[in-house]
Amino acid sequence: FKQKTAYEISACLVGSEMCIRDSYRTSPIEIREKFFFQDDEKIKFNQLLVKECSIDGLVVISTCNRTEIYYEFENHVGEEKRIFHLIMKCLVEFKHYPEGLSPYVSKKHGSLNVSRHLFRLISGLESMIVGEFQIYDQVKEAFYFAQKNKMLGPILDRMFQKSIETGKFVRSNTSIGKGAISVSYAAVEIISKKYNLEKSKILCVGAGETSKLSVKHLLNKNIKNIFVTNRNKKRGDQFAHKFGLDILPFKGLLENLLSVDVAIFCTSSSSPLISREDLLNTMKKRKDQKLLIVDLSVPRNIEADMSEIDGLDLINVDGLKDIVNKNYNKRKAEINKAQLLIDEYLTEFDEWASSRQLRPSILSIKSKIKNLIENNYKVELNGSLVSKDGGKKSDLGIKMNKVYSKLSDHLVRKIRVASNNGKDKNALKIIKKIFEDDQ
């Protein structure tokens, strides 16, 4: 789930392009965590949609603040609503969610709207903390995962490559991402206000990207008393070695909580690591010593109901919104500048996506002209002055090749102009009726 205060399931239909979004802006964490996708789930969900909905491509971006589902199909124009509702049905069944999901979902349709959202997303304009860099890596990882597992269609492939190019350019040419502002940074700011960190013992649970950012922010504040624990010991050892930290055994997690002042949870566990009962027992053993737990994970690592536990202070992702808003004010002056840069890339991609709508008609035009000339003049057209057997083409063959090229190029230019490069849908329908083969 991406960085938003509600939850966005972003459904992206491309070709008939769409994006379903479930984010922090539309959904609380209780909903977001139910629709978080592990990598193996992305593969299974793609297989389901290919079978049930005949989609041509799928990319799923799933982070702590949003899940966005981008899907593509080119051969079902006019069936956008049916495909969308079918995918939503598959989604709730796949995630075993019996209640209505509609209040938590927003959607975008059409290559321009979908690409605008994606380009803003990777540039940090859709994040809870404007300009945060983590989403850039998350979009790239989602794209490369889909690419590696052959889940991409041609339009999604082009759109995500262009988004990566856009995000890189925006961040290099604005101050939208300057400064260490992220959810992990906001968490460290809160910790700094509640504790004297120079004297506090801090335990970081997890060795992923969010943990890395949290530790970096703590070290930037000259905090040295940091420990790390991780379920995968080898990865935990590598993490601890990289930052010069002491590592604690993961099996002793509850015992470790007895001796620290702050615990930051940043794991990808699909179920809570600590229950209410665990924390009740822990706090009894700590007696009057307070404990701050910051849960930056989605799904949450700490069970939801932790109210009325004496001495325990619990903060999760949604609890960081106030400090996030302050950080937003520091960067909002760069938003307009960033959007202008994004618009330049949008124009280029939209031209490409729109022209693709003409591709079937263009191929049909060239095929009809080619067949007409070949059948009537008994020549072979292949754009070459040499025949397949290696001999020279006849003068007639050469002339007909030139006729074919000029006539087909002339008609292609005309239909591009007549349809505004594929953007005029009414003109596009007429062109298809005239030039495309009967079905």
Short mmCIF file of C-alpha atoms in Angstrom, two decimals:
data_model
loop_
_atom_site.label_atom_id
_atom_site.label_comp_id
_atom_site.label_asym_id
_atom_site.label_seq_id
_atom_site.Cartn_x
_atom_site.Cartn_y
_atom_site.Cartn_z
CA PHE A 1 0.00 0.00 0.00
CA LYS A 2 1.38 3.20 -0.93
CA GLN A 3 1.94 6.23 1.16
CA LYS A 4 -1.48 7.67 1.76
CA THR A 5 -3.72 7.99 4.79
CA ALA A 6 -6.49 5.91 3.45
CA TYR A 7 -6.05 3.05 1.13
CA GLU A 8 -5.90 3.06 -2.64
CA ILE A 9 -6.36 0.03 -4.72
CA SER A 10 -5.19 1.48 -7.93
CA ALA A 11 -6.59 -0.33 -10.90
CA CYS A 12 -4.89 0.49 -14.06
CA LEU A 13 -6.62 -0.44 -17.27
CA VAL A 14 -4.27 0.25 -20.09
CA GLY A 15 -5.26 -0.15 -23.69
CA SER A 16 -8.49 0.49 -22.10
CA GLU A 17 -6.25 1.91 -19.38
CA MET A 18 -7.24 1.77 -15.75
CA CYS A 19 -5.76 1.94 -12.30
CA ILE A 20 -7.48 0.68 -9.08
CA ARG A 21 -6.12 2.36 -5.98
CA ASP A 22 -6.47 1.58 -2.28
CA SER A 23 -4.31 4.00 -0.31
CA TYR A 24 -3.88 5.88 2.91
CA ARG A 25 -6.13 8.63 1.48
CA THR A 26 -9.10 6.34 1.07
CA SER A 27 -8.64 3.54 3.60
CA PRO A 28 -7.56 3.05 7.21
CA ILE A 29 -4.73 0.71 7.99
CA GLU A 30 -7.20 -2.03 8.99
CA ILE A 31 -8.33 -2.23 5.36
CA ARG A 32 -4.96 -1.64 3.73
CA GLU A 33 -3.26 -4.50 5.47
CA LYS A 34 -5.90 -6.96 4.24
CA PHE A 35 -4.99 -6.16 0.63
CA PHE A 36 -1.23 -6.16 0.93
CA PHE A 37 0.34 -8.36 -1.77
CA GLN A 38 3.36 -10.55 -1.18
CA ASP A 39 5.37 -11.35 -4.34
CA ASP A 40 4.02 -14.89 -4.65
CA GLU A 41 0.49 -13.50 -4.40
CA LYS A 42 1.14 -11.14 -7.31
CA ILE A 43 1.98 -14.11 -9.53
CA LYS A 44 -1.10 -16.07 -8.45
CA PHE A 45 -3.37 -13.03 -8.85
CA ASN A 46 -2.00 -12.42 -12.33
CA GLN A 47 -2.73 -16.03 -13.29
CA LEU A 48 -6.27 -15.64 -11.97
CA LEU A 49 -6.92 -12.41 -13.91
CA VAL A 50 -5.49 -13.82 -17.13
CA LYS A 51 -7.86 -16.75 -16.80
CA GLU A 52 -10.98 -14.91 -15.63
CA CYS A 53 -10.60 -11.48 -17.28
CA SER A 54 -8.25 -12.06 -20.24
CA ILE A 55 -6.00 -9.15 -19.22
CA ASP A 56 -2.86 -8.45 -21.25
CA GLY A 57 -0.70 -7.13 -18.42
CA LEU A 58 -0.56 -6.54 -14.66
CA VAL A 59 1.63 -4.59 -12.24
CA VAL A 60 0.87 -4.54 -8.50
CA ILE A 61 2.46 -1.89 -6.29
CA SER A 62 1.97 -2.86 -2.65
CA THR A 63 3.54 -0.81 0.15
CA CYS A 64 2.73 0.20 3.69
CA ASN A 65 0.50 3.03 2.47
CA ARG A 66 -1.17 1.68 -0.66
CA THR A 67 -1.86 -1.16 -3.00
CA GLU A 68 -2.24 -0.15 -6.62
CA ILE A 69 -3.28 -2.60 -9.32
CA TYR A 70 -2.44 -1.59 -12.89
CA TYR A 71 -3.95 -3.77 -15.58
CA GLU A 72 -4.03 -3.65 -19.33
CA PHE A 73 -6.20 -4.98 -22.12
CA GLU A 74 -6.38 -3.85 -25.71
CA ASN A 75 -8.97 -6.17 -27.20
CA HIS A 76 -11.97 -5.34 -25.03
CA VAL A 77 -12.65 -1.71 -25.88
CA GLY A 78 -16.11 -0.73 -24.64
CA GLU A 79 -16.03 -3.37 -21.90
CA GLU A 80 -14.17 -1.27 -19.33
CA LYS A 81 -16.92 -1.38 -16.69
CA ARG A 82 -17.47 -5.11 -17.05
CA ILE A 83 -13.75 -5.87 -16.79
CA PHE A 84 -13.35 -3.53 -13.81
CA HIS A 85 -16.17 -5.14 -11.82
CA LEU A 86 -14.91 -8.60 -12.74
CA ILE A 87 -11.42 -7.72 -11.47
CA MET A 88 -12.87 -6.29 -8.26
CA LYS A 89 -14.80 -9.52 -7.79
CA CYS A 90 -11.62 -11.53 -8.31
CA LEU A 91 -9.76 -9.25 -5.87
CA VAL A 92 -12.16 -9.61 -2.94
CA GLU A 93 -12.39 -13.36 -3.49
CA PHE A 94 -8.61 -13.69 -3.78
CA LYS A 95 -8.14 -11.78 -0.52
CA HIS A 96 -11.13 -13.42 1.19
CA TYR A 97 -12.75 -10.09 1.97
CA PRO A 98 -16.53 -10.60 2.35
CA GLU A 99 -17.46 -6.97 3.03
CA GLY A 100 -17.95 -4.13 0.54
CA LEU A 101 -14.68 -2.70 -0.77
CA SER A 102 -16.13 0.12 -2.88
CA PRO A 103 -15.84 2.87 -0.18
CA TYR A 104 -12.08 2.27 -0.03
CA VAL A 105 -11.32 2.14 -3.73
CA SER A 106 -10.65 4.81 -6.31
CA LYS A 107 -10.02 4.20 -9.98
CA LYS A 108 -8.52 5.99 -12.94
CA HIS A 109 -9.22 5.19 -16.57
CA GLY A 110 -7.46 6.04 -19.81
CA SER A 111 -3.76 6.25 -20.61
CA LEU A 112 -3.49 9.95 -19.77
CA ASN A 113 -5.19 9.77 -16.36
CA VAL A 114 -3.42 6.58 -15.37
CA SER A 115 0.01 7.70 -16.50
CA ARG A 116 -0.46 11.11 -14.83
CA HIS A 117 -1.14 9.36 -11.53
CA LEU A 118 1.81 6.98 -11.94
CA PHE A 119 4.22 9.76 -12.93
CA ARG A 120 3.10 11.84 -9.92
CA LEU A 121 3.37 8.76 -7.72
CA ILE A 122 6.96 7.89 -8.60
CA SER A 123 7.92 11.59 -8.35
CA GLY A 124 6.69 11.68 -4.75
CA LEU A 125 3.66 13.93 -5.30
CA GLU A 126 1.15 11.29 -4.17
CA SER A 127 3.02 10.29 -1.02
CA MET A 128 2.03 10.98 2.56
CA ILE A 129 5.33 12.81 2.80
CA VAL A 130 5.77 14.76 -0.43
CA GLY A 131 8.92 13.86 -2.31
CA GLU A 132 9.85 10.82 -0.23
CA PHE A 133 12.25 8.62 -2.18
CA GLN A 134 11.17 5.18 -1.01
CA ILE A 135 8.21 5.08 -3.41
CA TYR A 136 10.59 5.56 -6.36
CA ASP A 137 12.36 2.31 -5.48
CA GLN A 138 9.06 0.58 -4.73
CA VAL A 139 7.61 1.40 -8.16
CA LYS A 140 10.82 0.23 -9.84
CA GLU A 141 10.80 -3.01 -7.89
CA ALA A 142 7.14 -3.68 -8.76
CA PHE A 143 7.89 -3.06 -12.44
CA TYR A 144 11.02 -5.24 -12.52
CA PHE A 145 9.17 -8.01 -10.68
CA ALA A 146 6.36 -7.95 -13.27
CA GLN A 147 8.92 -7.84 -16.06
CA LYS A 148 10.90 -10.78 -14.66
CA ASN A 149 7.73 -12.87 -14.29
CA LYS A 150 6.42 -11.97 -17.78
CA MET A 151 3.36 -10.17 -16.42
CA LEU A 152 3.69 -7.04 -18.58
CA GLY A 153 1.76 -5.93 -21.64
CA PRO A 154 3.32 -3.50 -24.15
CA ILE A 155 1.57 -0.40 -22.80
CA LEU A 156 2.31 -1.09 -19.13
CA ASP A 157 5.90 -1.84 -20.07
CA ARG A 158 6.28 1.50 -21.87
CA MET A 159 4.37 3.45 -19.22
CA PHE A 160 6.43 2.18 -16.28
CA GLN A 161 9.72 2.70 -18.09
CA LYS A 162 8.67 6.27 -18.87
CA SER A 163 7.56 6.79 -15.25
CA ILE A 164 11.01 5.78 -13.96
CA GLU A 165 12.59 8.22 -16.37
CA THR A 166 10.16 10.92 -15.22
CA GLY A 167 10.72 10.33 -11.51
CA LYS A 168 14.49 10.47 -11.91
CA PHE A 169 14.33 13.72 -13.90
CA VAL A 170 11.90 15.42 -11.47
CA ARG A 171 14.00 14.55 -8.42
CA SER A 172 17.19 15.72 -10.14
CA ASN A 173 15.74 19.05 -11.26
CA THR A 174 13.65 20.11 -8.25
CA SER A 175 14.03 20.13 -4.47
CA ILE A 176 10.95 17.94 -4.05
CA GLY A 177 13.03 15.17 -2.50
CA LYS A 178 15.68 17.18 -0.69
CA GLY A 179 16.16 16.41 2.96
CA ALA A 180 15.54 13.20 4.91
CA ILE A 181 11.76 13.25 4.98
CA SER A 182 9.97 9.90 5.09
CA VAL A 183 7.70 7.90 7.37
CA SER A 184 10.77 6.55 9.13
CA TYR A 185 12.11 10.09 9.53
CA ALA A 186 8.79 11.22 10.98
CA ALA A 187 8.99 8.32 13.42
CA VAL A 188 12.48 9.33 14.51
CA GLU A 189 11.26 12.90 15.02
CA ILE A 190 8.52 11.68 17.33
CA ILE A 191 10.96 9.49 19.25
CA SER A 192 13.30 12.45 19.65
CA LYS A 193 10.57 14.51 21.29
CA LYS A 194 9.57 11.77 23.71
CA TYR A 195 12.98 10.51 24.79
CA ASN A 196 16.52 11.63 25.40
CA LEU A 197 17.89 9.43 22.65
CA GLU A 198 21.50 9.76 23.75
CA LYS A 199 20.62 7.76 26.85
CA SER A 200 17.98 5.49 25.29
CA LYS A 201 18.33 1.94 24.09
CA ILE A 202 16.65 1.44 20.73
CA LEU A 203 15.77 -1.89 19.14
CA CYS A 204 15.11 -2.09 15.41
CA VAL A 205 13.10 -5.18 14.45
CA GLY A 206 13.62 -6.06 10.80
CA ALA A 207 16.37 -5.57 8.23
CA GLY A 208 14.51 -4.20 5.22
CA GLU A 209 14.41 -0.81 3.52
CA THR A 210 12.31 0.92 6.20
CA SER A 211 14.62 -0.37 8.94
CA LYS A 212 17.61 0.90 6.99
CA LEU A 213 16.08 4.38 6.70
CA SER A 214 15.15 4.42 10.39
CA VAL A 215 18.67 3.48 11.44
CA LYS A 216 20.20 6.07 9.11
CA HIS A 217 18.06 8.83 10.65
CA LEU A 218 18.98 7.71 14.16
CA LEU A 219 22.69 7.63 13.32
CA ASN A 220 22.39 11.11 11.77
CA LYS A 221 21.28 12.27 15.21
CA ASN A 222 24.43 10.71 16.69
CA ILE A 223 22.45 7.97 18.44
CA LYS A 224 24.80 5.06 19.10
CA ASN A 225 22.87 2.72 21.42
CA ILE A 226 20.98 0.88 18.65
CA PHE A 227 20.37 -2.85 18.41
CA VAL A 228 18.90 -4.91 15.58
CA THR A 229 17.09 -8.24 15.41
CA ASN A 230 15.79 -10.10 12.40
CA ARG A 231 14.09 -13.45 11.74
CA ASN A 232 16.61 -14.25 8.99
CA LYS A 233 19.87 -14.35 10.95
CA LYS A 234 22.16 -14.06 7.92
CA ARG A 235 20.39 -10.96 6.65
CA GLY A 236 20.30 -9.54 10.19
CA ASP A 237 24.04 -10.08 10.60
CA GLN A 238 24.73 -8.32 7.29
CA PHE A 239 22.50 -5.40 8.29
CA ALA A 240 24.12 -5.06 11.71
CA HIS A 241 27.62 -5.26 10.21
CA LYS A 242 26.82 -2.60 7.61
CA PHE A 243 25.84 -0.04 10.26
CA GLY A 244 28.14 -1.23 13.04
CA LEU A 245 25.28 -2.32 15.32
CA ASP A 246 24.93 -5.12 17.85
CA ILE A 247 22.52 -7.89 16.84
CA LEU A 248 20.14 -9.64 19.24
CA PRO A 249 18.55 -13.09 18.73
CA PHE A 250 15.08 -12.92 17.17
CA LYS A 251 13.82 -15.82 19.28
CA GLY A 252 14.36 -13.66 22.35
CA LEU A 253 12.24 -10.78 21.01
CA LEU A 254 10.01 -10.47 24.10
CA GLU A 255 13.02 -10.68 26.41
CA ASN A 256 14.76 -8.00 24.37
CA LEU A 257 11.80 -5.67 24.96
CA LEU A 258 12.53 -5.77 28.68
CA SER A 259 15.83 -3.93 28.31
CA VAL A 260 15.11 -1.25 25.67
CA ASP A 261 13.33 2.09 25.76
CA VAL A 262 12.16 2.17 22.15
CA ALA A 263 11.34 -0.61 19.67
CA ILE A 264 10.82 0.13 15.98
CA PHE A 265 9.10 -2.66 14.06
CA CYS A 266 9.70 -2.73 10.29
CA THR A 267 9.17 -6.30 9.08
CA SER A 268 7.19 -7.82 6.21
CA SER A 269 5.53 -10.40 8.43
CA SER A 270 1.99 -11.21 7.25
CA SER A 271 0.78 -11.67 10.84
CA PRO A 272 1.41 -9.81 14.13
CA LEU A 273 4.67 -10.66 15.90
CA ILE A 274 3.42 -9.58 19.32
CA SER A 275 -0.02 -9.99 20.90
CA ARG A 276 -1.78 -7.92 23.53
CA GLU A 277 -1.13 -10.67 26.07
CA ASP A 278 2.59 -10.61 25.25
CA LEU A 279 2.77 -6.87 25.89
CA LEU A 280 0.72 -7.06 29.08
CA ASN A 281 3.22 -9.55 30.49
CA THR A 282 6.17 -7.51 29.21
CA MET A 283 4.93 -4.29 30.82
CA LYS A 284 4.30 -6.05 34.14
CA LYS A 285 7.91 -7.21 34.16
CA ARG A 286 9.13 -3.72 33.26
CA LYS A 287 7.17 -2.38 36.26
CA ASP A 288 7.21 1.43 36.00
CA GLN A 289 9.63 1.64 33.09
CA LYS A 290 7.87 3.09 30.01
CA LEU A 291 8.16 1.57 26.53
CA LEU A 292 7.57 3.23 23.18
CA ILE A 293 6.77 0.96 20.23
CA VAL A 294 6.72 2.38 16.72
CA ASP A 295 5.08 0.00 14.24
CA LEU A 296 5.95 1.04 10.68
CA SER A 297 4.81 -2.25 9.16
CA VAL A 298 1.84 -3.05 6.97
CA PRO A 299 0.39 -5.51 7.82
CA ARG A 300 0.97 -4.38 11.40
CA ASN A 301 3.48 -6.27 13.55
CA ILE A 302 1.61 -5.37 16.74
CA GLU A 303 -1.98 -6.42 17.35
CA ALA A 304 -4.50 -3.60 17.06
CA ASP A 305 -6.01 -3.38 20.55
CA MET A 306 -3.29 -2.12 22.87
CA SER A 307 -5.34 0.44 24.79
CA GLU A 308 -5.06 0.82 28.54
CA ILE A 309 -1.72 -0.94 28.93
CA ASP A 310 0.10 1.09 31.56
CA GLY A 311 3.44 2.47 30.49
CA LEU A 312 3.06 1.49 26.82
CA ASP A 313 2.98 4.08 24.05
CA LEU A 314 2.19 2.69 20.58
CA ILE A 315 2.48 4.57 17.30
CA ASN A 316 1.66 3.12 13.87
CA VAL A 317 1.83 4.49 10.32
CA ASP A 318 -1.47 6.36 10.55
CA GLY A 319 -0.35 7.99 13.78
CA LEU A 320 2.40 9.86 11.97
CA LYS A 321 0.09 12.12 9.96
CA ASP A 322 0.56 15.28 12.07
CA ILE A 323 4.31 15.40 11.66
CA VAL A 324 3.90 14.36 8.03
CA ASN A 325 1.74 17.43 7.44
CA LYS A 326 4.48 19.68 8.82
CA ASN A 327 7.01 18.10 6.51
CA TYR A 328 4.62 18.53 3.63
CA ASN A 329 4.63 22.29 4.09
CA LYS A 330 8.39 22.32 3.59
CA ARG A 331 8.10 20.76 0.16
CA LYS A 332 4.82 21.96 -1.28
CA ALA A 333 6.51 24.98 -2.85
CA GLU A 334 8.19 22.54 -5.26
CA ILE A 335 4.98 20.79 -6.33
CA ASN A 336 4.03 23.13 -9.17
CA LYS A 337 7.54 23.02 -10.60
CA ALA A 338 7.54 19.22 -10.43
CA GLN A 339 4.13 19.01 -12.10
CA LEU A 340 5.31 21.12 -15.05
CA LEU A 341 8.19 18.71 -15.60
CA ILE A 342 5.84 15.74 -15.31
CA ASP A 343 3.50 17.27 -17.89
CA GLU A 344 6.29 17.25 -20.47
CA TYR A 345 6.75 13.51 -20.07
CA LEU A 346 2.99 12.97 -19.99
CA THR A 347 2.56 14.65 -23.36
CA GLU A 348 5.17 12.39 -24.92
CA PHE A 349 3.68 9.21 -23.48
CA ASP A 350 0.11 10.21 -24.32
CA GLU A 351 1.10 10.79 -27.94
CA TRP A 352 2.59 7.31 -28.07
CA ALA A 353 -0.38 5.66 -26.32
CA SER A 354 -2.94 7.45 -28.49
CA SER A 355 -1.11 6.61 -31.72
CA ARG A 356 -1.13 2.97 -30.66
CA GLN A 357 -4.91 3.03 -31.02
CA LEU A 358 -4.31 3.50 -34.74
CA ARG A 359 -1.94 0.55 -35.03
CA PRO A 360 -4.56 -2.06 -36.12
CA SER A 361 -5.92 0.29 -38.78
CA ILE A 362 -2.44 1.18 -40.04
CA LEU A 363 -1.45 -2.47 -40.32
CA SER A 364 -4.72 -3.22 -42.12
CA ILE A 365 -4.22 -0.33 -44.58
CA LYS A 366 -0.72 -1.47 -45.48
CA SER A 367 -1.81 -5.08 -45.80
CA LYS A 368 -4.72 -4.22 -48.13
CA ILE A 369 -2.57 -2.02 -50.39
CA LYS A 370 0.17 -4.65 -50.47
CA ASN A 371 -2.24 -7.45 -51.39
CA LEU A 372 -3.95 -5.29 -54.01
CA ILE A 373 -0.68 -4.48 -55.79
CA GLU A 374 0.76 -7.98 -55.53
CA ASN A 375 -2.41 -9.67 -56.81
CA ASN A 376 -2.93 -7.29 -59.71
CA TYR A 377 0.66 -6.83 -60.87
CA LYS A 378 2.04 -10.24 -59.92
CA VAL A 379 4.97 -8.74 -58.01
CA GLU A 380 6.31 -9.27 -54.51
CA LEU A 381 6.60 -6.29 -52.19
CA ASN A 382 9.11 -6.46 -49.36
CA GLY A 383 10.74 -3.03 -49.41
CA SER A 384 13.86 -4.42 -51.03
CA LEU A 385 15.34 -4.08 -54.51
CA VAL A 386 16.38 -7.72 -54.34
CA SER A 387 14.05 -10.70 -54.64
CA LYS A 388 14.04 -13.59 -52.19
CA ASP A 389 16.15 -15.78 -54.48
CA GLY A 390 18.90 -13.13 -54.50
CA GLY A 391 18.18 -11.81 -57.99
CA LYS A 392 17.37 -8.24 -58.91
CA LYS A 393 13.75 -7.19 -58.84
CA SER A 394 12.04 -6.25 -62.04
CA ASP A 395 11.54 -2.60 -62.90
CA LEU A 396 7.84 -3.11 -62.25
CA GLY A 397 8.54 -4.54 -58.81
CA ILE A 398 10.71 -1.57 -57.94
CA LYS A 399 8.08 0.88 -59.13
CA MET A 400 5.29 -0.89 -57.27
CA ASN A 401 7.36 -0.85 -54.07
CA LYS A 402 7.62 2.93 -54.40
CA VAL A 403 3.88 3.21 -55.08
CA TYR A 404 3.14 1.03 -52.06
CA SER A 405 5.37 3.11 -49.78
CA LYS A 406 4.07 6.48 -50.92
CA LEU A 407 0.40 5.51 -50.90
CA SER A 408 0.46 3.77 -47.53
CA ASP A 409 2.50 6.57 -45.92
CA HIS A 410 0.09 9.16 -47.36
CA LEU A 411 -2.97 7.36 -45.97
CA VAL A 412 -1.33 6.83 -42.56
CA ARG A 413 -0.56 10.55 -42.28
CA LYS A 414 -4.15 11.37 -43.24
CA ILE A 415 -5.73 9.11 -40.63
CA ARG A 416 -3.37 10.43 -37.96
CA VAL A 417 -4.53 13.97 -38.74
CA ALA A 418 -8.20 12.98 -39.03
CA SER A 419 -8.17 11.20 -35.66
CA ASN A 420 -5.89 13.68 -33.86
CA ASN A 421 -3.29 10.90 -33.62
CA GLY A 422 -5.83 8.46 -32.23
CA LYS A 423 -7.29 10.78 -29.58
CA ASP A 424 -10.57 11.46 -31.41
CA LYS A 425 -12.57 8.37 -30.47
CA ASN A 426 -15.41 9.04 -32.92
CA ALA A 427 -13.00 9.42 -35.82
CA LEU A 428 -11.17 6.31 -34.61
CA LYS A 429 -14.37 4.23 -34.81
CA ILE A 430 -15.02 5.36 -38.40
CA ILE A 431 -11.42 4.64 -39.43
CA LYS A 432 -11.64 1.17 -37.95
CA LYS A 433 -14.87 0.45 -39.85
CA ILE A 434 -13.29 1.56 -43.12
CA PHE A 435 -9.87 -0.01 -42.90
CA GLU A 436 -9.92 -2.90 -40.47
CA ASP A 437 -10.88 -6.38 -41.53
CA ASP A 438 -14.38 -7.62 -40.73
CA GLN A 439 -14.52 -9.77 -37.66
#
